[in-house]
XYZ file of C-alpha atoms in Angstrom:
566
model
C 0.000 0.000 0.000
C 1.345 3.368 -1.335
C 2.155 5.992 1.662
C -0.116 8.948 0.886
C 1.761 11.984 -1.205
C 1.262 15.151 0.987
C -1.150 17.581 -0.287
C 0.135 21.489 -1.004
C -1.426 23.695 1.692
C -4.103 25.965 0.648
C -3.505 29.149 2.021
C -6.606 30.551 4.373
C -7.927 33.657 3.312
C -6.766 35.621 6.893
C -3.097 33.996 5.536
C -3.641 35.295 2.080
C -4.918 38.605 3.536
C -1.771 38.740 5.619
C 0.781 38.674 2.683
C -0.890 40.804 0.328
C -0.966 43.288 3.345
C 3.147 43.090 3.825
C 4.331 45.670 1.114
C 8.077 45.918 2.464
C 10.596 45.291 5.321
C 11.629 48.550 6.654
C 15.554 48.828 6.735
C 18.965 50.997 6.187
C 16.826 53.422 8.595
C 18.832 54.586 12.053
C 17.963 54.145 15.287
C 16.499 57.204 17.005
C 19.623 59.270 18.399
C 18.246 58.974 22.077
C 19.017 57.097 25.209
C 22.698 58.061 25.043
C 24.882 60.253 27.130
C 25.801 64.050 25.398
C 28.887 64.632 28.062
C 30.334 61.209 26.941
C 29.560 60.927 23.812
C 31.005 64.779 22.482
C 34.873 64.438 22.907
C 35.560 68.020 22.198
C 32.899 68.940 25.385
C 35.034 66.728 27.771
C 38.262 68.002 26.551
C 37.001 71.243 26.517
C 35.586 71.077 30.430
C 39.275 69.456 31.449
C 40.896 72.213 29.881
C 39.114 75.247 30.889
C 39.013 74.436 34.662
C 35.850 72.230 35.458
C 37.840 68.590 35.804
C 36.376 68.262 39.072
C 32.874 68.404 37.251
C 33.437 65.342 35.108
C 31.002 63.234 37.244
C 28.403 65.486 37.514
C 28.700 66.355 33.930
C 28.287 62.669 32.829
C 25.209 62.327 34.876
C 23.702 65.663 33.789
C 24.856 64.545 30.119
C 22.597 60.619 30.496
C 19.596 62.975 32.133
C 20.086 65.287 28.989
C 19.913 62.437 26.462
C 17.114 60.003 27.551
C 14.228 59.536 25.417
C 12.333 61.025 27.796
C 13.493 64.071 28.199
C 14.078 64.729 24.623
C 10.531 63.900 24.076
C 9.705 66.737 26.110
C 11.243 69.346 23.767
C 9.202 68.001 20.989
C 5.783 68.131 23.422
C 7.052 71.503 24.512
C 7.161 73.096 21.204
C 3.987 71.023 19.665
C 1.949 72.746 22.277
C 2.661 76.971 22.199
C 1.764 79.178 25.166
C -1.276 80.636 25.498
C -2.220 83.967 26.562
C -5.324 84.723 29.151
C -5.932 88.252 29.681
C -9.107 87.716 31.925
C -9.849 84.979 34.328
C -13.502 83.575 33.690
C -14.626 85.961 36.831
C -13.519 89.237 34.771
C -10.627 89.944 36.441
C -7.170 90.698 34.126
C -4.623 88.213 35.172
C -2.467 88.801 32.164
C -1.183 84.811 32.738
C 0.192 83.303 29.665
C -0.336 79.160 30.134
C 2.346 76.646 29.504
C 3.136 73.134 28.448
C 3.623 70.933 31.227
C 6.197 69.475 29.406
C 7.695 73.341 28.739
C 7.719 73.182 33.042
C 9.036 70.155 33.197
C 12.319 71.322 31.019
C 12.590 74.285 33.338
C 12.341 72.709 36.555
C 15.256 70.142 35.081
C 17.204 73.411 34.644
C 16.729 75.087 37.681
C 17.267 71.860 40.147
C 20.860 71.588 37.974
C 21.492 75.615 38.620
C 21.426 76.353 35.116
C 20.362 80.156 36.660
C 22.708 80.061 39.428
C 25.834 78.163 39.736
C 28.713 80.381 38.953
C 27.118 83.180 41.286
C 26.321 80.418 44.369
C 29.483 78.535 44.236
C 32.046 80.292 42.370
C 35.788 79.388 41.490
C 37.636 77.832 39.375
C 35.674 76.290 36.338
C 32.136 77.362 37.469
C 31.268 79.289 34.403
C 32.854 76.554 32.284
C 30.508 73.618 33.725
C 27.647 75.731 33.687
C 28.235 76.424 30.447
C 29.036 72.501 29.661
C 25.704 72.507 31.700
C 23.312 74.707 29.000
C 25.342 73.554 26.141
C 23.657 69.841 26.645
C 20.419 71.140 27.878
C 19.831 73.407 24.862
C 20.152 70.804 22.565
C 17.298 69.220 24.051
C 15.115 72.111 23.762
C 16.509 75.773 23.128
C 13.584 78.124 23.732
C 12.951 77.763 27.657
C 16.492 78.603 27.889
C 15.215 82.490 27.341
C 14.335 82.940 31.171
C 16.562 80.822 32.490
C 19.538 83.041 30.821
C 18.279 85.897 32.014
C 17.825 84.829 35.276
C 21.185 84.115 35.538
C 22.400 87.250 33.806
C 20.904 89.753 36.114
C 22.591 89.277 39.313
C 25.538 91.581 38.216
C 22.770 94.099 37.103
C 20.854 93.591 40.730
C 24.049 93.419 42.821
C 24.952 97.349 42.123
C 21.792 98.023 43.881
C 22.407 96.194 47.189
C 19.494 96.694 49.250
C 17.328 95.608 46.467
C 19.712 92.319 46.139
C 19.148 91.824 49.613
C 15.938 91.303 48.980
C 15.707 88.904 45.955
C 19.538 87.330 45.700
C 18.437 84.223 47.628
C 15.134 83.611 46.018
C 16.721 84.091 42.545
C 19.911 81.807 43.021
C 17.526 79.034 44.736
C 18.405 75.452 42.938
C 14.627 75.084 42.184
C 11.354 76.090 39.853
C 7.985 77.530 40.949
C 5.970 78.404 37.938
C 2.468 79.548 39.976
C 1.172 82.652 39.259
C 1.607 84.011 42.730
C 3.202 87.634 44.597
C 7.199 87.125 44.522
C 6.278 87.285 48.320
C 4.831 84.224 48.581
C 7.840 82.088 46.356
C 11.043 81.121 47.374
C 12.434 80.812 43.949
C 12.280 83.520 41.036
C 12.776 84.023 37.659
C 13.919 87.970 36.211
C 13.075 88.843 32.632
C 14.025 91.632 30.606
C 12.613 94.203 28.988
C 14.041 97.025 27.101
C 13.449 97.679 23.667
C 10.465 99.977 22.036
C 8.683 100.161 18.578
C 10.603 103.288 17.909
C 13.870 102.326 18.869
C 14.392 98.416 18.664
C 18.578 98.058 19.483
C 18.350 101.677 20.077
C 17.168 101.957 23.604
C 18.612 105.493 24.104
C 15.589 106.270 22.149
C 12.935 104.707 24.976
C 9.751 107.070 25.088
C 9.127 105.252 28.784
C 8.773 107.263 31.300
C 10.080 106.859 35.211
C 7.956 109.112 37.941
C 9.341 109.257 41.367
C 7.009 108.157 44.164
C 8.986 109.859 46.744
C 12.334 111.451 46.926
C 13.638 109.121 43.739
C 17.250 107.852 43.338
C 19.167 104.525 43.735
C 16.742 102.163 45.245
C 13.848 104.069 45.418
C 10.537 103.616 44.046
C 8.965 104.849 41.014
C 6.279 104.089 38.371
C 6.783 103.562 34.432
C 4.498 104.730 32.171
C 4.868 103.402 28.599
C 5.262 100.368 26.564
C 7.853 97.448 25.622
C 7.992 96.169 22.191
C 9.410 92.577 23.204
C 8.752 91.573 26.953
C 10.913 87.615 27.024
C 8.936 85.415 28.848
C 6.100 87.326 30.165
C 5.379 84.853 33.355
C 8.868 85.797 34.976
C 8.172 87.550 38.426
C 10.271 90.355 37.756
C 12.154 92.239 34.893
C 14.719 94.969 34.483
C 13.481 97.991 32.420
C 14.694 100.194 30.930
C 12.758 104.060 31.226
C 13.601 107.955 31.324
C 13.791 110.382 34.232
C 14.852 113.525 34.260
C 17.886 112.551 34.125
C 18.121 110.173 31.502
C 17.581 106.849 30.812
C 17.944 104.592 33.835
C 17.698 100.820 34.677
C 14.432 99.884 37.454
C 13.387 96.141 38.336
C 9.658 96.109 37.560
C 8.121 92.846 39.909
C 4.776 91.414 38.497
C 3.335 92.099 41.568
C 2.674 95.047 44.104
C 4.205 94.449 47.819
C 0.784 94.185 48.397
C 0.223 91.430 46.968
C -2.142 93.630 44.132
C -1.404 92.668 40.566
C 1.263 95.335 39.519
C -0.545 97.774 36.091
C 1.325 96.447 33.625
C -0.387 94.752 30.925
C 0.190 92.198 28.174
C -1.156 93.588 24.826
C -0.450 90.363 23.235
C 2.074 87.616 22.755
C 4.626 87.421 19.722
C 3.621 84.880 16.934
C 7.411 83.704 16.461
C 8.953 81.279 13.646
C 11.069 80.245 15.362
C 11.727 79.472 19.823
C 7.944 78.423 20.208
C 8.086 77.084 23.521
C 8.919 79.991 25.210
C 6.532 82.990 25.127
C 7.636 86.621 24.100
C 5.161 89.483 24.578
C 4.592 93.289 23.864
C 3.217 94.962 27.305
C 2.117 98.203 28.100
C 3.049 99.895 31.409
C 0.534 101.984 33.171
C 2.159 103.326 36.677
C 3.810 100.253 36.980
C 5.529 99.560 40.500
C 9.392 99.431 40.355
C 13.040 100.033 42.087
C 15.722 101.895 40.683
C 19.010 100.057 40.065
C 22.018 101.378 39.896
C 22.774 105.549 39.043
C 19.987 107.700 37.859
C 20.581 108.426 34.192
C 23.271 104.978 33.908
C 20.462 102.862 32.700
C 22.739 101.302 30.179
C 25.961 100.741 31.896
C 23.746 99.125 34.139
C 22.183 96.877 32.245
C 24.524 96.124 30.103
C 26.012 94.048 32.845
C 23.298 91.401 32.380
C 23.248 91.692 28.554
C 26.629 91.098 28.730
C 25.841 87.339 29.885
C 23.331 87.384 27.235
C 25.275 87.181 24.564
C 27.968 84.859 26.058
C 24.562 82.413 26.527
C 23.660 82.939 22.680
C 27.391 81.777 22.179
C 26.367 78.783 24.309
C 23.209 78.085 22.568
C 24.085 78.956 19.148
C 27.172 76.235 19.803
C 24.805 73.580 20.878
C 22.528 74.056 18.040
C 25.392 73.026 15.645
C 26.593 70.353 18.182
C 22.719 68.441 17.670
C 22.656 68.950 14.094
C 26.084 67.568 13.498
C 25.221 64.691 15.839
C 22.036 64.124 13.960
C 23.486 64.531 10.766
C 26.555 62.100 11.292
C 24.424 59.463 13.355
C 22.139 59.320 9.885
C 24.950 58.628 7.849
C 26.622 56.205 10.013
C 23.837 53.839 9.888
C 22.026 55.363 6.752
C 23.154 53.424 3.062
C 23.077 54.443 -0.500
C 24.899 53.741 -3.972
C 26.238 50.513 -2.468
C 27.970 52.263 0.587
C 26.972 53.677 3.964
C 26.656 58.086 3.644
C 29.587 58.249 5.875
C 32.175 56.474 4.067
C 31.836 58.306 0.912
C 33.956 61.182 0.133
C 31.737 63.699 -0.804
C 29.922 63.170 1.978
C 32.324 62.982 3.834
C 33.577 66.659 2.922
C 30.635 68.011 4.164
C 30.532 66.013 7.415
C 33.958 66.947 8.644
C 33.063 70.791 7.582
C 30.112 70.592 10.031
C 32.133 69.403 12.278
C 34.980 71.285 12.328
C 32.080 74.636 12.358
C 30.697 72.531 15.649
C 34.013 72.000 17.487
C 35.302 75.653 16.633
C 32.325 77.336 18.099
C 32.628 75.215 21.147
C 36.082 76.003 21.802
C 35.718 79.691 21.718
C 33.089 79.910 24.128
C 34.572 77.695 26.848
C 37.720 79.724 26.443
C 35.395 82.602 27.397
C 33.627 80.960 29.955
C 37.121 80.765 31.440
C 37.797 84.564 31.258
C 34.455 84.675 32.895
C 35.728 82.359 36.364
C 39.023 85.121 35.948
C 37.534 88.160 35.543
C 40.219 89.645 38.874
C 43.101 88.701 35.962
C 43.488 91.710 34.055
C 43.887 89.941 30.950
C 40.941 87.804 31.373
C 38.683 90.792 31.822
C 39.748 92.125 28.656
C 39.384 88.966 26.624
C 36.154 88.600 27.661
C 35.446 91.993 27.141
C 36.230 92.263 23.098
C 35.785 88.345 22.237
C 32.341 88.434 23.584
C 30.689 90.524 21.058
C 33.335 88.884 18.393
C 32.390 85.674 19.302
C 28.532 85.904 19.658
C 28.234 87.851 15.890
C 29.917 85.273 14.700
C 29.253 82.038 16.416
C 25.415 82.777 16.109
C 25.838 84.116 12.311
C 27.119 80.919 11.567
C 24.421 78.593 13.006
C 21.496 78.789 10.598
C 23.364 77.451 7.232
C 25.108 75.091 9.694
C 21.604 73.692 10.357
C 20.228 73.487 6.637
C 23.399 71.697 5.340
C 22.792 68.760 8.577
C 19.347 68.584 7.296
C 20.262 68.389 3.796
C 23.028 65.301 4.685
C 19.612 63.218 6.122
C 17.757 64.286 3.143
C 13.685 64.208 3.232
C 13.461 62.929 6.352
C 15.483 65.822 8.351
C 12.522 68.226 6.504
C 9.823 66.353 8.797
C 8.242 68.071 11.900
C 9.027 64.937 14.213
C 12.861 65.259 13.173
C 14.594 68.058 15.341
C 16.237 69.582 12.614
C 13.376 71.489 11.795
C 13.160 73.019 15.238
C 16.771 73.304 14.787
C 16.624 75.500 11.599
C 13.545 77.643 13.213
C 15.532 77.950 16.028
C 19.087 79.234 14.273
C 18.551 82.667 13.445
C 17.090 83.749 16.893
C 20.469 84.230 18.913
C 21.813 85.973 15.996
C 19.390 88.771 16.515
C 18.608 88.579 20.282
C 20.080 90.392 22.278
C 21.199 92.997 19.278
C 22.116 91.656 16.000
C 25.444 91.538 14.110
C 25.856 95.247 13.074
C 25.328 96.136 17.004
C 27.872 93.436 17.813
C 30.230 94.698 15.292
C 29.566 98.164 16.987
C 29.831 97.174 20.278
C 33.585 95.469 19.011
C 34.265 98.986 18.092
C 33.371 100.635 21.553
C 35.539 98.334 23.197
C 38.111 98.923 21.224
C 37.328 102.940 21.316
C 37.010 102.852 25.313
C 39.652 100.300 26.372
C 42.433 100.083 23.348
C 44.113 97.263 25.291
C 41.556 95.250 24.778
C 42.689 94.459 21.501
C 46.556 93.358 23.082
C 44.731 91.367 25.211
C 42.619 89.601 22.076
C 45.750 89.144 19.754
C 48.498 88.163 22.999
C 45.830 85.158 22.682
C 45.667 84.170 19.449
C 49.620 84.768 19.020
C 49.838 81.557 21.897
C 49.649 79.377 18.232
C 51.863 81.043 16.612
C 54.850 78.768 15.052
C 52.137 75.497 15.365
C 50.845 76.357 11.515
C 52.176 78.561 8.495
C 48.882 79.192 7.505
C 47.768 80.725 10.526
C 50.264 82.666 11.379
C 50.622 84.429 7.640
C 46.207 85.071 8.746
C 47.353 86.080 12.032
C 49.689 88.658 10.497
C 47.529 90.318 8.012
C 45.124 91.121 10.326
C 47.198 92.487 12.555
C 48.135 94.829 10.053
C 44.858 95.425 8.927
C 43.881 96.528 11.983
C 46.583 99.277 11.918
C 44.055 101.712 10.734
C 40.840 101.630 11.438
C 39.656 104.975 10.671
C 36.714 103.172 8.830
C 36.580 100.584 11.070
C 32.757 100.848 10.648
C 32.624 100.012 6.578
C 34.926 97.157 7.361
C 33.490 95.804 10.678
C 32.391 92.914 9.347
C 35.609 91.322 7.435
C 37.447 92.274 10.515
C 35.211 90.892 13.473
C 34.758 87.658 10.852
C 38.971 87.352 10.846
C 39.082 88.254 14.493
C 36.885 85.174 15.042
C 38.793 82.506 12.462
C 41.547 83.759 14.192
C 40.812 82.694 17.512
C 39.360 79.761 16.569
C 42.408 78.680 14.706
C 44.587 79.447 17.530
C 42.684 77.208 20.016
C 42.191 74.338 17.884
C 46.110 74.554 17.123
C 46.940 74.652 20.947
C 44.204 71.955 22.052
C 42.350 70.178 19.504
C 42.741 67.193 17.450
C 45.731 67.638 14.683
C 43.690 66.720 12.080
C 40.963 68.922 13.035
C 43.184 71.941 13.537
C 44.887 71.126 10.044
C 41.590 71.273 8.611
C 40.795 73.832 9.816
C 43.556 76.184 8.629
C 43.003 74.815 5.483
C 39.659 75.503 4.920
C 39.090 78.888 7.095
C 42.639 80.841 7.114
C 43.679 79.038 3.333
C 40.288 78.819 1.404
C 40.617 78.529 -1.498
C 37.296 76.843 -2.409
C 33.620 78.070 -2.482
C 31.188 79.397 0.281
C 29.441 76.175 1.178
C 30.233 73.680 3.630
C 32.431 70.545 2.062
C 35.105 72.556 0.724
C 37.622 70.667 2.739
C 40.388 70.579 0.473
C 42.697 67.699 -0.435
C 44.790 66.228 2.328
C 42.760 66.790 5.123
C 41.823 64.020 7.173
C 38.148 63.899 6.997
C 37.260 60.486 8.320
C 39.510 61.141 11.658
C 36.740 64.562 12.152
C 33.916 62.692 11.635
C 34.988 60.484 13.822
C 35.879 62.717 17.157
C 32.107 64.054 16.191
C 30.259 60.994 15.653
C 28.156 59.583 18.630
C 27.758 55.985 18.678
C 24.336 55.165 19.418
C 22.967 52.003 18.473
C-alpha cells in the first residue's frame, strides 16, 4: 500500500490577507539618536571642560549629560514646542490676570534646569571652572530644547545688574539663586524661587534703547533704590510669566535701569499689561510678549541716568549664553546629521564612508568643534575676571564671538538637514526646530551690526583690549604657516581703522577665524586643527560647507564628532 503523497497547503484567506498586506521590510533606517549620554559621547565637550578648569565636574557632567539624552526628556522638547503658550488676559470671573499658560512638558524642562542651577551656579558657588561647567551645563540642555532657555539666561544674567543696587539684592539674591522652579502665578512674596526677565526695547527704537519714550515718575524722593512708576510700553517683553524684569525708562535725568516685579508688595497685581504675545517662527516654547506699562511699581538700580551701563552688565551674559546656545545648536545637528549617515546606506555604501559626503561632514564638524572652543575659552575669562587679561578677553571676544558664532548657526543647520535628506525636513525630526531655532540668537540680544559696533566701543574705550585679544591668538603662533601668515595680516589690517565701521564685518569675521584657529592649534585634534587652517585661514574653495580641500583628514573629524548610538 502506497504511503499517501502530501497535499500542497491551501492558504486561508486571513493567511492570504496577511501577505498581500506586507508591502516591504523597513531597513537601512537609524535608530532614534536617544538614550545616550551628550557629556560622553562629544569628545571636544570633555576636553574642553578638562581644559578650561571644570575637571572636578566630570562626574556630575556625565550624569547631567545621560539625564540630557534620555528619550524622555528629549521627548519633552518636541511636546514643549507642539503645544505653544497661550495667553489669558481675563480669568472667567472678569478679572485681568495677564497669565500666559504653559506646556507641562515646557515646566518640566525648566524645573530640570533650575534643580541643575542652570540660573545660578557660577554666582552660588564660584571658582575655578564654574562658568565653564555651567556652560558645559546649557550647552547639553539646549540641545534638548533651546527656547525655555530664554528665562533661564536671564535669570542668571541679572545678578551683576541687581548686585549694584544692594538693598534691592538683599531682597531677591536668595530667592533668585535658589536650585529650584515655581511656575504659579503668585506675589514674589509668597515664592522662594524667582525668575527675572528683561525688557528694554520699544517700537521706535528696537537696538536703540537710548531712544525709549518710557517714562520713570518718582514716588517719593527718587534715586538709587527708590521707588517709582513707568508709564509706557515694551515692544518685546521675554517670557512674560517671569516675576520680575529689568526695564529700561527715562527720568529727568536720563535713561535709567528699574526692576519692575509682576506684583505690588501688596500682593495687588502690579498695572502692567500684556497687549499680546509674539507669533514667532522660530523658539515656540517659550513665550515673548509686547506689554504696556501703566504706573507700573518698580526700584531703581544702579545711578539715575546709567540705565545702560547698568544693564549692560546682564546683557553682557546674554550674549555669552547665545554663544552657548548657538554652539549647541550646531553640536545636535552635526550629531544628527553624522548618526544618519553612520547607519544610513546608498549607492552601495553607507553616507559616511563616501567622500563627498564625507567633505561636508567633517566641515560641520569642524564649524561645531570651533564654536565650542571659543566659548569655553570665554567661559574661562568669565571664572578670571580679577586677571586683568581675562577681563579684557572677555570683554572684546564676547561681542566677536557671539556675531559670529550665532551668524554661523542657521546654514550650519540646513546643510545637517540636507546630509539626512527628506526625512530631516519632517516636523518629528529636530532639525526642523533646529533650523527655526538658528537665526534667533543671531538677533537677540542685538544683531550683528550692534555686535560689530559694540567690538568697536571696546576697542574705542579700552584700546588694550585688543593686546589682550591678539596676545591670545599669538599663543599658536609657530604650530601652523597658515595661521600665522592670517594672524599677520590682520594684525596689520587693523593698523588703521579709521573706517573701522565700513569694514566691521571682514574684521570681526577674521578676528573670530583667528581665535578659533589658535585654540584648535593649541588643544584640539591635529587633524581637526589642520583642517581647519586649510579651509578657514587658506580657502581657497567656495562658500558652502564641504570645501575641505585635499589632504585633510576627513574620516579622523567625523569620527571625534560621531556619537555611537545604536
Amino acid at each position: 500500500m502506497n504511503a499517501r503523497q502530501p497535499q500542497p497547503e491551501t492558504p486561508s484567506n486571513d493567511q492570504e490577507d496577511r501577505y498581500l498586506a506586507s508591502t516591504h521590510e523597513v531597513f537601512n533606517q537609524p535608530p532614534a539618536l536617544e538614550n545616550y549620554n551628550l557629556f560622553e559621547q562629544d569628545i571636544a565637550l570633555q576636553e574642553a571642560a578638562l581644559r578650561e578648569g571644570a575637571g572636578k565636574a566630570a562626574e556630575d557632567l556625565k550624569v547631567f549629560g545621560a539625564l540630557a539624552g534620555a528619550a524622555q526628556t528629549i521627548d519633552l522638547g518636541f511636546r514643549a514646542n507642539a503645544n505653544k503658550p497661550v495667553f489669558n488676559t481675563h480669568d472667567r470671573f472678569g478679572h485681568r490676570i495677564d497669565e500666559v499658560d504653559f506646556h507641562p512638558a515646557y515646566h518640566e524642562l525648566m524645573r530640570i534646569a533650575f534643580d541643575n542651577g542652570l540660573h545660578s551656579s557660577p554666582w552660588s558657588h564660584p571658582g575655578q571652572g564654574a562658568h565653564v561647567a555651567r556652560a558645559a551645563k546649557y550647552y547639553m540642555h539646549s540641545q534638548v530644547e533651546a527656547a525655555h532657555c530664554c528665562p533661564v539666561t536671564m535669570t542668571f544674567a541679572a545678578i551683576p545688574s541687581i548686585r549694584k543696587q544692594p538693598e534691592l539684592a538683599a531682597d531677591w539674591e536668595a530667592r533668585i539663586l535658589a536650585d529650584s522652579y515655581d511656575s504659579r502665578n503668585l506675589p514674589d512674596s509668597q515664592k522662594s524661587s524667582v525668575t527675572i526677565g528683561m525688557a528694554m526695547t520699544e517700537k521706535q527704537g528696537g537696538s536703540d534703547v537710548r531712544a525709549n519714550s518710557t517714562r520713570a515718575y518718582p514716588i517719593g524722593a527718587g534715586g538709587p533704590g527708590q521707588a517709582y512708576e513707568l508709564v509706557g510700553h515694551k515692544w518685546f517683553v521675554s517670557a512674560p510669566m517671569c516675576d520680575a524684569f529689568l526695564v529700561l525708562a527715562q527720568t529727568q535725568s536720563g535713561l535709567s535701569c528699574f526692576l519692575m516685579p509682576r506684583w505690588r508688595p501688596d500682593g495687588t497685581k502690579n498695572p502692567w499689561q500684556v497687549q499680546r504675545l509674539k507669533n514667532k517662527m522660530g523658539n515656540v516654547a517659550n513665550a515673548s510678549s509686547e506689554a504696556e506699562l501703566r504706573g507700573a511699581l518698580a526700584w531703581m538700580v544702579g545711578e539715575e541716568g546709567r540705565g545702560v551701563p547698568t544693564i549692560i552688565e546682564m546683557v553682557a551674559m546674554t550674549r555669552f549664553d547665545c554663544m552657548i546656545g548657538s554652539s549647541a545648536g550646531m553640536r545636535q545637528a552635526i550629531a544628527q546629521a553624522s548618526h544618519h549617515c553612520r547607519h544610513r546606506s546608498a549607492f552601495g555604501a553607507r553616507l559616511i564612508d563616501q567622500p563627498l559626503m564625507q567633505n561636508v561632514l567633517a566641515d560641520l564638524a569642524l564649524e561645531s568643534e570651533a564654536a565650542l572652543a571659543y566659548t569655553m575659552r570665554i567661559a574661562r575669562a568669565l571664572d578670571n575676571q580679577d586677571k586683568e587679561h581675562e577681563r579684557l578677553l572677555a570683554r572684546l571676544a564676547t561681542p566677536v564671538g557671539k556675531y559670529w558664532i550665532c551668524k554661523r548657526t542657521p546654514n550650519h543647520a540646513y546643510e545637517a538637514m540636507e546630509c539626512i535628506g527628506g526625512s530631516g525636513v519632517m516636523e518629528d525630526c529636530i532639525m526642523p526646530r533646529l533650523f527655526r531655532e538658528s537665526p534667533v540668537n543671531a538677533i537677540w540680544e542685538g544683531s550683528g551690526n550692534v555686535q560689530c559696533l559694540d567690538t568697536l566701543r571696546a576697542l574705542q574705550k579700552e584700546p588694550e583690549t585688543l593686546d589682550a585679544f591678539f596676545k591670545e591668538a599669538a599663543e599658536a603662533k609657530g604650530a601652523d604657516r597658515r595661521f600665522d601668515q592670517f594672524l599677520a595680516q590682520l594684525q596689520h589690517d587693523f593698523a588703521d581703522i579709521s573706517d573701522f565701521q565700513y569694514r566691521a564685518r571682514n574684521l570681526v569675521d577674521r578676528m573670530a577665524l583667528a581665535l578659533q584657529g589658535s585654540l584648535l592649534l593649541r588643544h584640539s585634534d591635529a587633524a581637526v586643527a589642520d583642517a581647519f587652517c586649510a579651509s578657514r585661514l587658506e580657502a581657497s574653495g567656495g562658500m558652502n560647507y564641504g570645501n575641505l580641500p585635499s589632504g585633510t583628514d576627513p574620516a579622523a573629524i567625523i569620527k571625534r564628532a560621531t556619537p555611537v548610538v545604536g
